[in-house]
């Protein structure tokens, strides 16, 4: 984890926060309402460090002092930490269990392990993971089913292993508990809420 | 027709005009000023600040004027304004032992360090209408005794506590208390959240509940350990300074209610506390709050909770007059779609009953 | 006549501060992720009274933007007093285009009805909810009902509906008729007439429900199964009328009954004013801003 704000420049955030964050949120909401649908984030600003623009826009829109953020080691750079702290105020935490949001890479081992899955009485108290992938709409297509999908959808997300989808099946089986996932690549997002069953 | 088939917008505009007109009343009578409300209807201002959770006498006076003296409406106005204000941080806890008390009494001891100070109170007035107030005319200022504003005024509860007779005050929690105006209440809740809810709670509702505990619905044998009213300093630690500075002085009324407690298998018999605090001068509110606070501690003190005042969900979910007033009055909104659904089913059910009765009559006639 | 509202510089865009919007937006995403589950949120005091749509207003304020076209209805009508009041509020604080046409709206805030015109993908229907807990009248305690939902223990609801059959020969519940969402959570559809329940099932539109006083948000994503509770021998059925709309002749819409003279003579009219006008070929009288 980085120390206090460094001397390097901090990447710019939103120029007009109320309107830009509203448009990004509607994109994220569309993605959650239609799992598997590729949504292009309209107002993605420049992204710091290894974060892609969609992840940066997601954090600017939804993270703040009330949402502890966990960063996988590859994203835990001074550029990213300063960007997050300066623009959102979100505390960057070392423990996965505390995190409301997390940013992970597509090849992260045990991606869902120890993140909060909520409780039977409060399943909303679960983490939302942003997983950066090489590309959306590319790679092997899998069949997704569940709320928000009319029948079934064929969805391709590049860079995910067979083991990832086994882990996902375990997460899905916890419903109504479980983590929710957003895949991000470039300026694009795809949401995978916990209620979606994926045929692997 | 209040659900105008057309022109709802114009009707609303006219209604707002009429309301503003009513508020002003007869133009031949001088308009009341905010200063007059603040100075001469000060207890109304105090109540609006307390239940509106916003210490600002001028805003509270404005709300009272705008609400034509309807205090629940004024509380709503102040709350709706408060919710838009940015938060700079939380102040340090008030230290009421630093109060410059205008009034301070204990009913548990004949005399206490610092003395019994009656101050301004209605307690010993004869409730006879004072017709001299109906006529104009100034009255001379009351004389006051000199008072040492630097001396601390020890709380009666602290004295009892040192003797082990009274349970210790809860330890100051380093963590910032949950702000129930920012986060939803989750049951079961904690005492800091309950006290916030009660402080904002409707005075009449808490008074009735506190009264019910005195009539056997959850009796907790209360004594007024102390009531004090006066000014206390408010301190705040700005991030950039790192030490506390005094930012204001506010008037509060504090009530420490002392209650008999038989003890449990872990704790020997001792006295327990119920706590009440209100902005301004509001003894009825502070006392009612203290009674209900103590009643709500039933579970914590291993008492059997059987009465409404001991029922956390019941009390906290219904104490807020802005919520209650809105939901009761929403019945004025059109409900004709739901009512139509009911008409359809009630007519169908009645038709079935009538058909059955006719059938029965026919059968009887045939016999 | 009322002047054309302009955005109020004293308040943030869409009234709520950005921190509040983020909190509500996070709650909405969790609500969409767990369809039918009531997410607690830090509901704010709004400048309109509790019970008058504060939940729906907060949800709308958290999602709405300048690109949106907003429709507000109460009892199906765009011109009822509360609908007018809420529409003016958003025109003032959110600088948003408004419409009375269901098909033109991107966001529709409603109290007590679902529009007759079928909704499309991309539209968001925001419900104002007075009591979000479908079990509340059977079990007043939040701690209890939360456990019942956690365990999917819905026997009390089945018993209550069965008692209605035993007493009336049918399920006599007419509005706020409970539904099962995605085969997991029993949900209150808000006090819409049961006539509207079938429109919730697998709707292409996103449904968001906001309860301000009770501080809960819940959602039904598009294409999600929403089943009105019933029994095999007493299947769910909706209201029917022997009359038709006196203005447009409709026989398939929800009809309001009006008493037109002292002898109790009645007239039936569509509750959905936009739908009725569309059928009559009448242009809306209040043009969208």
PDB file of N, CA and C in Angstrom, chain A residues 77-114:
ATOM      1  N   UNK A  77      -0.889   0.720  -6.662  1.00  0.00           N
ATOM      2  CA  UNK A  77       0.253   1.586  -6.954  1.00  0.00           C
ATOM      3  C   UNK A  77      -0.039   2.980  -6.418  1.00  0.00           C
ATOM      4  N   UNK A  78       1.009   3.808  -6.241  1.00  0.00           N
ATOM      5  CA  UNK A  78       0.756   5.179  -5.752  1.00  0.00           C
ATOM      6  C   UNK A  78      -0.213   5.949  -6.652  1.00  0.00           C
ATOM      7  N   UNK A  79      -0.104   5.756  -7.976  1.00  0.00           N
ATOM      8  CA  UNK A  79      -0.994   6.489  -8.890  1.00  0.00           C
ATOM      9  C   UNK A  79      -2.455   6.155  -8.600  1.00  0.00           C
ATOM     10  N   UNK A  80      -2.717   4.842  -8.425  1.00  0.00           N
ATOM     11  CA  UNK A  80      -4.109   4.416  -8.197  1.00  0.00           C
ATOM     12  C   UNK A  80      -4.580   4.858  -6.822  1.00  0.00           C
ATOM     13  N   UNK A  81      -3.740   4.610  -5.797  1.00  0.00           N
ATOM     14  CA  UNK A  81      -4.171   4.938  -4.426  1.00  0.00           C
ATOM     15  C   UNK A  81      -4.428   6.437  -4.274  1.00  0.00           C
ATOM     16  N   UNK A  82      -3.532   7.249  -4.822  1.00  0.00           N
ATOM     17  CA  UNK A  82      -3.732   8.698  -4.710  1.00  0.00           C
ATOM     18  C   UNK A  82      -4.989   9.142  -5.453  1.00  0.00           C
ATOM     19  N   UNK A  83      -5.190   8.546  -6.629  1.00  0.00           N
ATOM     20  CA  UNK A  83      -6.387   8.862  -7.421  1.00  0.00           C
ATOM     21  C   UNK A  83      -7.647   8.556  -6.622  1.00  0.00           C
ATOM     22  N   UNK A  84      -7.674   7.368  -6.043  1.00  0.00           N
ATOM     23  CA  UNK A  84      -8.865   6.947  -5.286  1.00  0.00           C
ATOM     24  C   UNK A  84      -9.052   7.832  -4.063  1.00  0.00           C
ATOM     25  N   UNK A  85      -7.979   8.050  -3.322  1.00  0.00           N
ATOM     26  CA  UNK A  85      -8.107   8.826  -2.082  1.00  0.00           C
ATOM     27  C   UNK A  85      -8.512  10.269  -2.381  1.00  0.00           C
ATOM     28  N   UNK A  86      -7.867  10.839  -3.387  1.00  0.00           N
ATOM     29  CA  UNK A  86      -8.107  12.252  -3.671  1.00  0.00           C
ATOM     30  C   UNK A  86      -9.524  12.480  -4.203  1.00  0.00           C
ATOM     31  N   UNK A  87      -9.960  11.633  -5.132  1.00  0.00           N
ATOM     32  CA  UNK A  87     -11.245  11.894  -5.771  1.00  0.00           C
ATOM     33  C   UNK A  87     -12.432  11.300  -5.028  1.00  0.00           C
ATOM     34  N   UNK A  88     -12.240  10.190  -4.306  1.00  0.00           N
ATOM     35  CA  UNK A  88     -13.398   9.531  -3.679  1.00  0.00           C
ATOM     36  C   UNK A  88     -13.332   9.528  -2.160  1.00  0.00           C
ATOM     37  N   UNK A  89     -12.136   9.588  -1.585  1.00  0.00           N
ATOM     38  CA  UNK A  89     -12.019   9.494  -0.133  1.00  0.00           C
ATOM     39  C   UNK A  89     -12.181   8.079   0.390  1.00  0.00           C
ATOM     40  N   UNK A  90     -12.308   7.098  -0.511  1.00  0.00           N
ATOM     41  CA  UNK A  90     -12.520   5.720  -0.058  1.00  0.00           C
ATOM     42  C   UNK A  90     -11.277   5.208   0.662  1.00  0.00           C
ATOM     43  N   UNK A  91     -11.462   4.628   1.865  1.00  0.00           N
ATOM     44  CA  UNK A  91     -10.309   4.050   2.556  1.00  0.00           C
ATOM     45  C   UNK A  91      -9.828   2.793   1.813  1.00  0.00           C
ATOM     46  N   UNK A  92      -8.514   2.706   1.581  1.00  0.00           N
ATOM     47  CA  UNK A  92      -7.969   1.521   0.911  1.00  0.00           C
ATOM     48  C   UNK A  92      -7.543   0.552   2.005  1.00  0.00           C
ATOM     49  N   UNK A  93      -8.123  -0.647   1.967  1.00  0.00           N
ATOM     50  CA  UNK A  93      -7.938  -1.576   3.078  1.00  0.00           C
ATOM     51  C   UNK A  93      -7.112  -2.781   2.632  1.00  0.00           C
ATOM     52  N   UNK A  94      -6.412  -3.371   3.616  1.00  0.00           N
ATOM     53  CA  UNK A  94      -5.566  -4.520   3.329  1.00  0.00           C
ATOM     54  C   UNK A  94      -6.324  -5.833   3.425  1.00  0.00           C
ATOM     55  N   UNK A  95      -7.436  -5.839   4.171  1.00  0.00           N
ATOM     56  CA  UNK A  95      -8.183  -7.082   4.369  1.00  0.00           C
ATOM     57  C   UNK A  95      -9.379  -7.155   3.432  1.00  0.00           C
ATOM     58  N   UNK A  96      -9.508  -8.286   2.732  1.00  0.00           N
ATOM     59  CA  UNK A  96     -10.629  -8.442   1.807  1.00  0.00           C
ATOM     60  C   UNK A  96     -11.978  -8.377   2.525  1.00  0.00           C
ATOM     61  N   UNK A  97     -12.028  -8.903   3.741  1.00  0.00           N
ATOM     62  CA  UNK A  97     -13.311  -9.023   4.442  1.00  0.00           C
ATOM     63  C   UNK A  97     -13.955  -7.664   4.707  1.00  0.00           C
ATOM     64  N   UNK A  98     -13.128  -6.617   4.812  1.00  0.00           N
ATOM     65  CA  UNK A  98     -13.678  -5.287   5.114  1.00  0.00           C
ATOM     66  C   UNK A  98     -14.214  -4.578   3.880  1.00  0.00           C
ATOM     67  N   UNK A  99     -13.851  -5.064   2.688  1.00  0.00           N
ATOM     68  CA  UNK A  99     -14.055  -4.281   1.477  1.00  0.00           C
ATOM     69  C   UNK A  99     -15.512  -4.262   1.018  1.00  0.00           C
ATOM     70  N   UNK A 100     -15.988  -3.072   0.619  1.00  0.00           N
ATOM     71  CA  UNK A 100     -17.283  -2.963  -0.063  1.00  0.00           C
ATOM     72  C   UNK A 100     -17.063  -3.103  -1.566  1.00  0.00           C
ATOM     73  N   UNK A 101     -15.928  -2.558  -2.032  1.00  0.00           N
ATOM     74  CA  UNK A 101     -15.539  -2.697  -3.434  1.00  0.00           C
ATOM     75  C   UNK A 101     -14.141  -3.280  -3.503  1.00  0.00           C
ATOM     76  N   UNK A 102     -13.825  -3.936  -4.626  1.00  0.00           N
ATOM     77  CA  UNK A 102     -12.481  -4.462  -4.832  1.00  0.00           C
ATOM     78  C   UNK A 102     -12.177  -4.415  -6.314  1.00  0.00           C
ATOM     79  N   UNK A 103     -10.917  -4.249  -6.629  1.00  0.00           N
ATOM     80  CA  UNK A 103     -10.490  -4.310  -8.023  1.00  0.00           C
ATOM     81  C   UNK A 103      -9.488  -5.457  -8.147  1.00  0.00           C
ATOM     82  N   UNK A 104      -9.773  -6.389  -9.056  1.00  0.00           N
ATOM     83  CA  UNK A 104      -8.963  -7.583  -9.232  1.00  0.00           C
ATOM     84  C   UNK A 104      -8.608  -7.738 -10.704  1.00  0.00           C
ATOM     85  N   UNK A 105      -7.595  -8.570 -10.966  1.00  0.00           N
ATOM     86  CA  UNK A 105      -7.252  -8.903 -12.344  1.00  0.00           C
ATOM     87  C   UNK A 105      -7.905 -10.237 -12.704  1.00  0.00           C
ATOM     88  N   UNK A 106      -8.007 -10.484 -14.019  1.00  0.00           N
ATOM     89  CA  UNK A 106      -8.733 -11.658 -14.504  1.00  0.00           C
ATOM     90  C   UNK A 106      -8.097 -12.971 -14.073  1.00  0.00           C
ATOM     91  N   UNK A 107      -6.768 -12.958 -13.785  1.00  0.00           N
ATOM     92  CA  UNK A 107      -6.105 -14.213 -13.451  1.00  0.00           C
ATOM     93  C   UNK A 107      -5.892 -14.363 -11.941  1.00  0.00           C
ATOM     94  N   UNK A 108      -6.613 -13.564 -11.152  1.00  0.00           N
ATOM     95  CA  UNK A 108      -6.526 -13.648  -9.694  1.00  0.00           C
ATOM     96  C   UNK A 108      -6.951 -15.045  -9.236  1.00  0.00           C
ATOM     97  N   UNK A 109      -6.108 -15.662  -8.398  1.00  0.00           N
ATOM     98  CA  UNK A 109      -6.491 -16.955  -7.837  1.00  0.00           C
ATOM     99  C   UNK A 109      -7.521 -16.726  -6.728  1.00  0.00           C
ATOM    100  N   UNK A 110      -8.393 -17.682  -6.526  1.00  0.00           N
ATOM    101  CA  UNK A 110      -9.438 -17.592  -5.494  1.00  0.00           C
ATOM    102  C   UNK A 110     -10.065 -16.192  -5.480  1.00  0.00           C
ATOM    103  N   UNK A 111     -10.643 -15.783  -6.603  1.00  0.00           N
ATOM    104  CA  UNK A 111     -11.079 -14.388  -6.715  1.00  0.00           C
ATOM    105  C   UNK A 111     -12.132 -13.981  -5.684  1.00  0.00           C
ATOM    106  N   UNK A 112     -12.975 -14.918  -5.253  1.00  0.00           N
ATOM    107  CA  UNK A 112     -14.091 -14.528  -4.370  1.00  0.00           C
ATOM    108  C   UNK A 112     -13.795 -14.777  -2.891  1.00  0.00           C
ATOM    109  N   UNK A 113     -12.698 -15.443  -2.633  1.00  0.00           N
ATOM    110  CA  UNK A 113     -12.375 -15.898  -1.288  1.00  0.00           C
ATOM    111  C   UNK A 113     -12.343 -14.762  -0.272  1.00  0.00           C
ATOM    112  N   UNK A 114     -13.015 -14.961   0.843  1.00  0.00           N
ATOM    113  CA  UNK A 114     -13.023 -14.086   2.037  1.00  0.00           C
ATOM    114  C   UNK A 114     -13.649 -12.692   1.828  1.00  0.00           C
TER     115      UNK A 114
END
